Coordinates of C-alpha atoms in Angstrom, one line a residue:
M1 CA 106.2 193.5 223.0
S2 CA 103.5 195.0 220.9
N3 CA 103.6 198.8 220.4
G4 CA 99.9 198.9 219.8
S5 CA 100.2 199.2 216.0
T6 CA 98.6 196.6 213.6
P7 CA 101.1 193.9 212.7
K8 CA 102.1 194.0 209.0
K9 CA 100.7 191.2 206.9
Q10 CA 103.0 188.5 205.7
L11 CA 104.1 189.2 202.1
Y12 CA 102.2 186.3 200.6
L13 CA 99.0 187.5 202.3
Q14 CA 99.5 190.9 200.7
I15 CA 99.9 189.3 197.3
A16 CA 96.7 187.3 197.9
D17 CA 94.9 190.6 198.5
K18 CA 96.4 192.0 195.3
V19 CA 95.0 189.0 193.4
L20 CA 91.6 189.8 194.8
E21 CA 92.0 193.3 193.5
I22 CA 92.9 192.0 190.0
I23 CA 89.9 189.7 190.0
E24 CA 87.6 192.6 190.8
S25 CA 89.3 195.2 188.4
R26 CA 89.2 192.8 185.5
G27 CA 85.7 191.7 186.2
L28 CA 86.6 188.0 186.1
K29 CA 83.8 185.5 186.0
A30 CA 83.6 182.0 187.6
H31 CA 86.1 179.6 186.0
D32 CA 88.0 182.3 184.2
P33 CA 91.8 182.0 184.6
V34 CA 93.6 184.2 187.2
P35 CA 97.3 185.3 186.9
S36 CA 99.8 182.4 187.3
E37 CA 102.6 182.1 189.9
G38 CA 105.1 183.4 187.3
E39 CA 102.9 186.3 186.3
L40 CA 102.3 187.4 189.9
A41 CA 106.0 187.1 190.7
K42 CA 106.9 189.3 187.8
L43 CA 104.1 191.8 188.4
F44 CA 104.9 192.4 192.1
G45 CA 108.6 191.6 192.1
V46 CA 108.3 188.7 194.5
S47 CA 109.6 185.1 194.4
R48 CA 107.5 182.3 192.7
M49 CA 107.3 180.7 196.2
T50 CA 105.6 183.8 197.6
S51 CA 103.1 183.9 194.7
K52 CA 102.5 180.2 195.1
L53 CA 101.7 180.7 198.8
A54 CA 99.4 183.5 197.9
L55 CA 97.4 181.4 195.5
E56 CA 97.3 178.5 197.9
Q57 CA 95.9 180.9 200.5
L58 CA 93.1 181.8 198.1
V59 CA 92.5 178.1 197.3
E60 CA 92.0 177.4 201.1
R61 CA 89.5 180.2 201.2
G62 CA 87.6 178.7 198.3
I63 CA 88.1 181.7 196.0
V64 CA 90.2 180.0 193.4
Y65 CA 90.9 176.4 192.4
R66 CA 93.9 174.9 190.6
L67 CA 94.2 172.2 187.9
P68 CA 97.4 170.4 187.0
R69 CA 99.0 171.7 183.8
R70 CA 96.0 174.1 183.2
G71 CA 96.5 176.8 185.8
T72 CA 94.5 178.6 188.4
F73 CA 90.8 179.6 188.0
L74 CA 88.2 181.7 189.8
S75 CA 85.9 179.6 191.8
G76 CA 82.1 179.6 191.1
T77 CA 81.3 179.3 194.8
R78 CA 81.7 183.0 195.8
Q79 CA 78.4 184.7 196.7
E80 CA 79.1 187.6 194.4
E81 CA 79.6 185.3 191.4
S82 CA 75.9 184.3 191.5
A83 CA 74.9 187.8 190.7
R84 CA 77.0 188.0 187.5
T85 CA 74.7 188.0 184.5
T86 CA 77.4 187.0 182.0
E87 CA 78.2 183.6 183.6
I88 CA 76.5 180.4 182.4
P89 CA 73.4 180.1 184.6
A90 CA 73.0 177.3 187.1
R91 CA 70.8 174.5 185.9
H92 CA 67.5 173.6 187.6
P93 CA 65.6 170.3 187.3
A94 CA 62.6 172.3 186.0
D95 CA 64.6 173.5 183.0
K96 CA 65.1 170.0 181.7
K97 CA 61.4 169.2 181.8
E98 CA 60.5 172.3 179.9
N99 CA 63.2 172.3 177.3
K100 CA 63.4 169.2 175.1
M101 CA 66.2 170.4 172.9
I102 CA 69.6 168.9 172.2
A103 CA 72.3 170.9 170.5
L104 CA 75.0 169.7 168.1
I105 CA 78.0 171.9 167.4
V106 CA 80.2 171.0 164.4
P107 CA 83.3 172.9 163.1
H108 CA 82.4 172.6 159.4
M109 CA 80.1 171.0 156.8
T110 CA 81.7 168.1 155.1
D111 CA 80.5 164.7 153.9
Y112 CA 81.6 163.3 157.2
T113 CA 80.0 165.9 159.5
S114 CA 76.8 165.9 157.4
R115 CA 76.4 162.2 158.0
I116 CA 77.0 162.8 161.7
I117 CA 74.3 165.5 161.8
S118 CA 71.8 163.2 160.1
A119 CA 72.5 160.3 162.4
V120 CA 72.4 162.5 165.6
E121 CA 69.1 164.0 164.5
H122 CA 67.6 160.6 164.0
E123 CA 68.8 159.4 167.4
V124 CA 67.7 162.5 169.2
R125 CA 64.2 162.2 167.9
K126 CA 64.0 158.6 169.2
H127 CA 64.2 160.1 172.7
G128 CA 61.5 162.7 172.0
Y129 CA 64.0 165.6 171.7
D130 CA 64.5 168.1 168.9
L131 CA 68.0 169.0 167.5
I132 CA 69.5 172.5 167.3
L133 CA 72.5 172.7 164.9
R134 CA 75.4 175.2 165.2
I135 CA 78.4 175.4 162.8
S136 CA 81.3 177.1 164.6
K137 CA 83.7 179.2 162.5
D138 CA 86.6 179.3 164.9
E139 CA 87.4 178.7 168.6
E140 CA 86.0 182.1 169.7
D141 CA 82.8 181.4 167.8
Q142 CA 82.6 178.0 169.3
G143 CA 82.8 179.5 172.7
R144 CA 80.0 181.9 171.9
C145 CA 77.8 179.1 170.6
L146 CA 78.3 177.1 173.8
Q147 CA 77.6 180.2 175.9
T148 CA 74.4 181.0 174.0
L149 CA 73.1 177.5 174.1
A150 CA 73.8 177.2 177.8
E151 CA 71.8 180.5 178.5
M152 CA 68.9 179.0 176.5
G153 CA 68.6 176.3 179.1
I154 CA 69.5 173.6 176.5
S155 CA 69.0 170.0 177.8
G156 CA 72.3 168.8 176.6
I157 CA 75.1 169.5 174.1
I158 CA 77.1 167.2 171.7
L159 CA 80.3 169.0 170.6
F160 CA 82.5 168.1 167.7
P161 CA 85.4 170.4 168.7
L162 CA 87.8 172.4 166.5
G163 CA 91.3 171.2 166.1
S164 CA 92.6 172.1 169.5
K165 CA 93.9 169.2 171.5
S166 CA 93.3 171.0 174.8
C167 CA 89.8 171.7 176.2
S168 CA 88.7 175.3 175.7
N169 CA 87.6 177.3 178.7
Q170 CA 84.0 177.3 177.6
V171 CA 84.0 173.5 177.4
F172 CA 85.4 173.4 180.9
K173 CA 82.7 175.8 182.1
L174 CA 80.0 173.4 180.7
K175 CA 81.6 170.6 182.8
M176 CA 81.8 172.8 185.9
E177 CA 78.2 173.9 185.6
K178 CA 77.1 170.3 185.1
I179 CA 75.4 170.9 181.7
P180 CA 75.1 167.5 180.1
S181 CA 77.8 167.4 177.4
V182 CA 79.5 164.8 175.2
I183 CA 82.5 165.3 173.0
I184 CA 82.7 163.5 169.7
D185 CA 85.6 162.7 167.4
R186 CA 88.1 164.0 169.9
V187 CA 89.5 163.0 173.3
F188 CA 90.3 165.5 176.1
Y189 CA 92.6 163.9 178.6
E190 CA 93.1 166.8 181.0
I191 CA 89.5 166.9 182.4
P192 CA 87.0 164.1 183.1
I193 CA 84.4 164.6 180.3
D194 CA 82.4 162.1 178.3
C195 CA 83.9 161.3 174.9
V196 CA 82.8 159.2 171.9
Y197 CA 85.2 158.7 169.1
H198 CA 86.4 156.3 166.5
D199 CA 89.3 154.1 167.3
H200 CA 91.7 156.0 164.9
F201 CA 94.8 154.1 166.2
Q202 CA 93.3 150.7 165.6
G203 CA 91.9 151.7 162.2
S204 CA 95.3 152.9 161.0
Y205 CA 97.0 149.9 162.5
D206 CA 94.6 147.5 160.7
M207 CA 95.1 149.4 157.4
A208 CA 98.9 149.1 157.7
K209 CA 98.6 145.4 158.5
Y210 CA 96.3 145.0 155.5
L211 CA 99.0 146.5 153.2
I212 CA 101.6 144.3 154.7
S213 CA 99.4 141.3 154.1
K214 CA 99.3 142.3 150.4
G215 CA 103.1 142.1 150.2
H216 CA 104.0 145.8 150.8
R217 CA 107.1 146.6 152.8
E218 CA 107.9 150.1 151.5
I219 CA 104.9 151.9 152.9
G220 CA 104.7 155.7 153.3
F221 CA 102.5 157.9 155.4
S222 CA 101.1 161.3 154.4
S223 CA 98.9 163.6 156.4
N224 CA 97.6 167.2 156.7
V225 CA 99.4 169.0 159.5
I226 CA 98.5 167.4 162.9
E227 CA 97.9 170.7 164.7
N228 CA 97.1 169.0 168.0
I229 CA 94.3 167.0 166.4
T230 CA 94.2 163.7 168.3
S231 CA 92.6 161.7 165.5
R232 CA 95.5 162.5 163.1
G233 CA 98.1 161.8 165.7
E234 CA 96.6 158.5 166.6
R235 CA 96.4 157.5 162.9
Y236 CA 100.1 158.3 162.6
Q237 CA 100.9 156.2 165.7
G238 CA 98.9 153.3 164.4
Y239 CA 101.0 153.3 161.2
I240 CA 104.3 153.4 163.2
Q241 CA 103.2 150.7 165.6
A242 CA 102.1 148.3 162.8
L243 CA 105.5 148.7 161.0
L244 CA 107.4 148.0 164.2
D245 CA 105.3 145.0 165.2
H246 CA 106.0 143.5 161.7
G247 CA 109.7 144.1 161.8
I248 CA 109.6 146.8 159.0
P249 CA 112.0 149.7 159.5
V250 CA 110.4 153.1 159.9
K251 CA 111.9 155.4 157.2
S252 CA 111.7 159.1 157.9
E253 CA 111.8 160.0 154.2
Y254 CA 108.5 158.0 153.9
I255 CA 106.7 160.2 156.4
H256 CA 105.2 163.4 155.0
F257 CA 103.3 166.1 157.0
R258 CA 102.0 168.8 154.8
T259 CA 102.9 172.4 155.4
S260 CA 99.2 173.4 154.8
S261 CA 96.0 171.4 154.6
I262 CA 94.6 170.4 151.3
K263 CA 91.6 172.5 150.2
P264 CA 88.5 170.3 149.6
G265 CA 87.7 171.9 146.3
H266 CA 91.2 171.2 144.9
V267 CA 91.6 167.4 145.7
H268 CA 91.1 166.5 142.0
Q269 CA 94.0 168.6 140.8
Y270 CA 97.8 168.0 140.8
D271 CA 99.2 168.9 144.2
A272 CA 102.8 170.0 144.3
E273 CA 103.5 168.8 147.8
Q274 CA 102.1 165.3 147.1
G275 CA 103.8 165.2 143.8
E276 CA 107.2 166.0 145.4
F277 CA 106.6 163.4 148.1
I278 CA 106.0 160.7 145.5
R279 CA 108.9 161.8 143.3
N280 CA 111.4 161.8 146.1
N281 CA 110.5 158.2 147.1
P282 CA 110.5 156.0 143.9
D283 CA 110.9 152.8 146.0
M284 CA 107.7 153.4 147.9
T285 CA 105.1 150.9 146.8
A286 CA 102.2 152.1 149.0
V287 CA 101.2 155.2 150.8
M288 CA 98.8 155.5 153.7
C289 CA 97.0 158.8 153.9
A290 CA 95.6 160.1 157.2
D291 CA 92.3 161.1 155.5
D292 CA 90.6 160.7 152.2
Q293 CA 91.2 164.3 151.0
V294 CA 95.0 163.6 151.2
A295 CA 94.5 160.2 149.5
I296 CA 92.5 161.6 146.7
A297 CA 95.0 164.5 146.1
T298 CA 97.8 161.9 146.1
L299 CA 95.9 159.7 143.6
F300 CA 95.3 162.5 141.2
S301 CA 98.9 163.8 141.6
A302 CA 100.3 160.3 140.8
L303 CA 98.1 159.9 137.7
H304 CA 99.1 163.4 136.6
M305 CA 102.8 162.2 136.8
N306 CA 101.9 159.1 134.7
I307 CA 102.4 156.8 137.7
S308 CA 99.9 154.0 137.6
V309 CA 97.7 153.3 140.6
P310 CA 97.8 150.6 142.0
E311 CA 100.3 148.9 139.6
T312 CA 103.2 151.2 140.6
L313 CA 101.8 152.9 143.7
S314 CA 99.0 151.7 146.0
I315 CA 97.1 154.5 147.8
V316 CA 94.7 154.2 150.8
G317 CA 92.7 156.7 152.7
F318 CA 90.8 157.1 156.0
S319 CA 87.1 158.1 156.6
D320 CA 85.4 156.6 153.5
T321 CA 83.9 159.9 152.2
Y322 CA 81.5 160.0 149.4
L323 CA 84.2 160.9 146.8
S324 CA 86.4 158.0 147.7
A325 CA 84.3 155.6 145.7
L326 CA 84.1 158.0 142.7
T327 CA 87.8 158.6 141.9
P328 CA 89.3 157.2 138.7
V329 CA 90.6 154.4 140.8
P330 CA 88.1 153.7 143.6
L331 CA 89.9 154.2 146.9
T332 CA 90.5 151.6 149.5
T333 CA 89.9 153.3 152.8
V334 CA 88.9 153.0 156.5
R335 CA 85.2 153.5 157.1
Q336 CA 84.1 155.4 160.3
D337 CA 80.6 154.4 161.2
T338 CA 78.8 157.6 161.9
D339 CA 75.5 155.8 162.8
K340 CA 77.3 154.0 165.7
L341 CA 79.0 157.2 166.7
A342 CA 75.8 159.1 166.9
A343 CA 73.9 156.4 168.7
A344 CA 76.6 156.0 171.3
A345 CA 76.9 159.8 171.8
V346 CA 73.1 160.4 172.2
E347 CA 72.7 157.4 174.5
L348 CA 75.5 158.7 176.7
L349 CA 74.1 162.2 176.7
M350 CA 70.6 160.9 177.7
K351 CA 72.2 159.3 180.7
R352 CA 73.6 162.6 181.7
V353 CA 70.3 164.4 181.1
R354 CA 68.7 161.8 183.4
Q355 CA 71.4 162.9 186.0
S356 CA 73.4 159.7 185.9
K357 CA 76.2 159.8 188.5
E358 CA 78.5 157.4 186.7
Q359 CA 82.2 158.4 186.3
H360 CA 83.0 159.9 182.9
I361 CA 83.0 157.5 180.0
T362 CA 85.1 157.2 176.9
V363 CA 83.6 155.1 174.1
K364 CA 85.6 153.9 171.2
I365 CA 83.8 153.0 168.0
Q366 CA 85.5 150.4 165.8
T367 CA 86.3 151.1 162.2
Q368 CA 86.2 148.9 159.1
I369 CA 88.5 148.6 156.0
I370 CA 86.6 149.1 152.7
E371 CA 88.4 147.4 149.9
R372 CA 88.1 148.9 146.4
K373 CA 90.7 149.1 143.6
S374 CA 93.6 151.2 144.8
V375 CA 95.8 148.5 146.3
L376 CA 97.9 146.0 144.3
D377 CA 98.3 142.5 145.9
R378 CA 102.1 141.9 145.8
S379 CA 102.0 138.9 148.1
G380 CA 101.8 136.3 145.3
S381 CA 99.0 134.5 147.1
P382 CA 96.0 133.3 144.9

């Protein structure tokens, strides 16, 4: 029988109330992460099952939402969230009519990104829009750029992300707030967002196949550190798959990942890491490099060591940067068509600006091998 007192809340409901207190005390905004099951269990001395039930209770109430492998986030549907001035503002149809601006965010200025900028600006103007350019210094700065642009009421955003493989919280906010956005040169698999990128796997596979067709069997691979950069990882996978498909053993000693990235201003100098990689593999007849910077550094290092290119060692790159045609031995490389990348990205973004309801789209842009003078034909064919 009841003794007239208020029944004590079940433990998981008490933990749910504690989570609400944390949300308020920390001033969390919509789509910010909230403490995980493990964090709550440790903080309040309860089991993970209890903290899981607490979070599920908040999900049922629409206060938080959960994403596989990402965590739990504060929902944007709570009434009090609409009053927060620091959150990305909701979009209104009128904003899009008044603001004819498209933003492009890139992580650095290189030959490759400058070509993308030029091509995107050309495509944007075709649609009657102007381009705003932002160059982000790091992931935190990238987030600030996205936040500022969103608050400006920008019509849409094209983002060339930094090296992170996972989607940043700010990018996720853009998706949740339905700000038209397209990712270029990267793929984010964990959320449905439009991406346009070059087919790095196929480009690398084709280059390895090209070397094999020229009679090479002892083929190495050299790359800057992958650092969760999908393009570099896919180029490595293309190399491996091509060797396997042609019955060529994969030799671990022929695979070289640098301990630090090559600095652009030093590619024409002897590089100790590339030199050691070449010296340790005298039977290697060709080396595939994951980008032109590594290829050019490898070329200059080989020449410094009095190793002739391509007679003794063939070297190929990836990207077809401006310098690749100007090296002492012009570099055979994989060209990434920036005009096609820009056209596809802007066209896809315009669909979203026009409020297209299509499912998210991933567009792969095909690459092309550019033959120059850095590969020796060992096949004996005329």
